[in-house]
XYZ file of N, CA, C and O in Angstrom:
256
model
N -31.765 -70.051 -81.937
C -30.427 -69.984 -82.477
C -29.486 -69.507 -81.374
O -29.812 -68.620 -80.603
N -28.313 -70.102 -81.341
C -27.331 -69.719 -80.337
C -26.785 -68.319 -80.622
O -26.642 -67.934 -81.777
N -26.398 -67.590 -79.575
C -25.703 -66.319 -79.804
C -24.365 -66.601 -80.500
O -23.795 -67.693 -80.331
N -23.864 -65.653 -81.263
C -22.635 -65.898 -82.033
C -21.464 -66.424 -81.203
O -20.712 -67.286 -81.660
N -21.311 -65.971 -79.981
C -20.168 -66.416 -79.173
C -20.316 -67.854 -78.676
O -19.362 -68.437 -78.166
N -21.492 -68.457 -78.836
C -21.701 -69.846 -78.428
C -21.745 -70.807 -79.612
O -21.934 -71.998 -79.441
N -21.587 -70.290 -80.813
C -21.661 -71.138 -82.008
C -20.346 -71.861 -82.254
O -19.284 -71.448 -81.803
N -20.441 -72.957 -82.999
C -19.289 -73.752 -83.425
C -18.552 -74.384 -82.244
O -17.346 -74.568 -82.275
N -19.296 -74.717 -81.208
C -18.712 -75.392 -80.054
C -19.177 -76.837 -79.942
O -18.830 -77.524 -78.991
N -20.005 -77.291 -80.892
C -20.425 -78.688 -80.903
C -21.674 -78.990 -80.106
O -22.023 -80.152 -79.911
N -22.386 -77.965 -79.635
C -23.588 -78.205 -78.832
C -24.653 -78.964 -79.617
O -25.213 -79.945 -79.131
N -24.949 -78.500 -80.821
C -26.002 -79.146 -81.628
C -25.622 -80.587 -81.961
O -26.459 -81.489 -81.864
N -24.373 -80.788 -82.324
C -23.915 -82.142 -82.635
C -24.080 -83.055 -81.427
O -24.584 -84.179 -81.540
N -23.690 -82.568 -80.277
C -23.793 -83.364 -79.059
C -25.241 -83.698 -78.717
O -25.564 -84.844 -78.387
N -26.124 -82.718 -78.821
C -27.534 -82.944 -78.487
C -28.167 -83.960 -79.420
O -28.820 -84.911 -78.978
N -27.990 -83.785 -80.727
C -28.599 -84.702 -81.699
C -28.016 -86.100 -81.548
O -28.743 -87.096 -81.601
N -26.722 -86.190 -81.322
C -26.088 -87.497 -81.131
C -26.659 -88.204 -79.909
O -27.015 -89.388 -79.965
N -26.758 -87.494 -78.797
C -27.241 -88.112 -77.562
C -28.706 -88.523 -77.652
O -29.087 -89.609 -77.186
N -29.538 -87.689 -78.247
C -30.959 -88.032 -78.368
C -31.144 -89.215 -79.321
O -31.947 -90.111 -79.058
N -30.387 -89.228 -80.405
C -30.466 -90.351 -81.344
C -30.041 -91.642 -80.660
O -30.696 -92.682 -80.812
N -28.959 -91.600 -79.911
C -28.481 -92.795 -79.215
C -29.473 -93.246 -78.153
O -29.707 -94.436 -77.964
N -30.087 -92.301 -77.470
C -31.098 -92.633 -76.462
C -32.259 -93.394 -77.096
O -32.724 -94.400 -76.553
N -32.718 -92.929 -78.256
C -33.803 -93.623 -78.950
C -33.396 -95.048 -79.318
O -34.168 -95.992 -79.127
N -32.189 -95.208 -79.837
C -31.717 -96.541 -80.207
C -31.575 -97.429 -78.972
O -31.930 -98.613 -79.003
N -31.071 -96.867 -77.882
C -30.934 -97.636 -76.640
C -32.281 -98.077 -76.076
O -32.377 -99.094 -75.405
N -33.325 -97.309 -76.364
C -34.668 -97.651 -75.890
C -35.346 -98.686 -76.782
O -36.479 -99.073 -76.540
N -34.661 -99.123 -77.845
C -35.197 -100.183 -78.676
C -35.733 -99.752 -80.031
O -36.161 -100.599 -80.820
N -35.721 -98.462 -80.307
C -36.145 -98.035 -81.635
C -35.113 -98.506 -82.645
O -33.917 -98.517 -82.368
N -35.566 -98.915 -83.806
C -34.640 -99.430 -84.812
C -34.219 -98.376 -85.823
O -33.293 -98.595 -86.598
N -34.903 -97.238 -85.817
C -34.586 -96.168 -86.768
C -34.752 -94.815 -86.105
O -35.592 -94.627 -85.240
N -33.939 -93.879 -86.535
C -34.091 -92.466 -86.178
C -34.218 -91.706 -87.489
O -33.416 -91.910 -88.400
N -35.192 -90.838 -87.579
C -35.428 -90.087 -88.808
C -35.435 -88.605 -88.484
O -36.045 -88.165 -87.510
N -34.740 -87.826 -89.303
C -34.724 -86.376 -89.159
C -35.302 -85.748 -90.413
O -35.003 -86.176 -91.527
N -36.110 -84.753 -90.236
C -36.550 -83.931 -91.354
C -35.735 -82.657 -91.294
O -35.682 -81.988 -90.254
N -35.058 -82.338 -92.382
C -34.155 -81.191 -92.379
C -34.478 -80.232 -93.503
O -35.172 -80.570 -94.467
N -33.957 -79.040 -93.365
C -34.050 -78.035 -94.413
C -32.871 -78.253 -95.350
O -31.710 -78.084 -94.953
N -33.131 -78.645 -96.567
C -32.049 -78.940 -97.511
C -31.177 -77.724 -97.785
O -30.045 -77.851 -98.234
N -31.687 -76.527 -97.505
C -30.926 -75.313 -97.756
C -30.113 -74.865 -96.546
O -29.558 -73.767 -96.550
N -30.034 -75.711 -95.513
C -29.239 -75.381 -94.333
C -28.014 -76.301 -94.291
O -28.060 -77.395 -93.736
N -26.909 -75.852 -94.887
C -25.738 -76.718 -94.966
C -25.131 -77.041 -93.600
O -24.543 -78.108 -93.419
N -25.300 -76.157 -92.630
C -24.730 -76.398 -91.306
C -25.375 -77.599 -90.643
O -24.689 -78.540 -90.214
N -26.712 -77.603 -90.561
C -27.376 -78.726 -89.909
C -27.189 -80.012 -90.699
O -26.953 -81.080 -90.123
N -27.246 -79.933 -92.008
C -27.076 -81.140 -92.824
C -25.675 -81.722 -92.664
O -25.505 -82.941 -92.649
N -24.682 -80.879 -92.510
C -23.322 -81.348 -92.275
C -23.214 -82.055 -90.929
O -22.580 -83.108 -90.814
N -23.853 -81.484 -89.915
C -23.857 -82.094 -88.579
C -24.478 -83.483 -88.645
O -23.935 -84.452 -88.118
N -25.623 -83.590 -89.292
C -26.329 -84.872 -89.343
C -25.508 -85.929 -90.066
O -25.447 -87.071 -89.647
N -24.867 -85.552 -91.173
C -24.043 -86.521 -91.906
C -22.839 -86.939 -91.062
O -22.445 -88.105 -91.064
N -22.252 -85.982 -90.344
C -21.066 -86.267 -89.542
C -21.347 -87.311 -88.460
O -20.487 -88.107 -88.117
N -22.573 -87.341 -87.931
C -22.883 -88.298 -86.865
C -23.554 -89.564 -87.383
O -23.979 -90.399 -86.593
N -23.637 -89.708 -88.713
C -24.078 -90.977 -89.264
C -25.414 -91.002 -89.982
O -25.797 -92.023 -90.535
N -26.145 -89.896 -89.976
C -27.395 -89.860 -90.738
C -27.061 -89.752 -92.214
O -26.034 -89.200 -92.595
N -27.928 -90.316 -93.042
C -27.729 -90.200 -94.478
C -29.060 -89.885 -95.144
O -30.114 -90.331 -94.692
N -29.008 -89.088 -96.209
C -30.251 -88.737 -96.894
C -30.843 -89.956 -97.587
O -30.122 -90.764 -98.186
N -32.185 -90.099 -97.468
C -32.834 -91.221 -98.148
C -33.920 -90.750 -99.105
O -34.223 -91.441 -100.053
N -34.505 -89.587 -98.848
C -35.506 -89.066 -99.776
C -35.845 -87.624 -99.416
O -35.539 -87.150 -98.333
N -36.466 -86.949 -100.345
C -36.985 -85.608 -100.107
C -38.470 -85.725 -99.806
O -39.131 -86.673 -100.251
N -38.991 -84.798 -99.040
C -40.436 -84.800 -98.794
C -41.015 -83.455 -99.200
O -40.297 -82.479 -99.373
N -42.309 -83.445 -99.316
C -43.016 -82.262 -99.753
C -44.276 -82.129 -98.943
O -44.981 -83.128 -98.702
N -44.547 -80.935 -98.479
C -45.776 -80.705 -97.735
C -46.699 -79.845 -98.586
O -46.306 -78.787 -99.074
N -47.911 -80.334 -98.772
C -48.893 -79.627 -99.577
C -50.068 -79.179 -98.705
O -50.466 -79.903 -97.787
N -50.594 -78.021 -99.009
C -51.769 -77.530 -98.293
C -52.861 -77.274 -99.326
O -52.679 -76.502 -100.261
N -53.966 -77.970 -99.142
C -55.099 -77.801 -100.045
C -56.099 -76.856 -99.400
O -56.513 -77.062 -98.255
N -56.489 -75.843 -100.118
C -57.481 -74.906 -99.610
C -58.777 -75.102 -100.370
O -58.793 -75.291 -101.574
N -59.852 -75.077 -99.639
C -61.169 -75.303 -100.236
C -61.857 -74.021 -100.544
O -61.756 -73.042 -99.923
């Protein structure tokens, strides 16, 4: 996590945008992000740069 004085400067948005574009430029047809639905900051960033929610996922751990 960034220190408070470095927050809200667009670093995360820039990084995710550039990495997503790099993947598309390399020929990938899709970029997928797994996010924490309870983190409105990251979810807002992802929507702002063009990602859209398509489904929820669930991770299960079976113990024997």
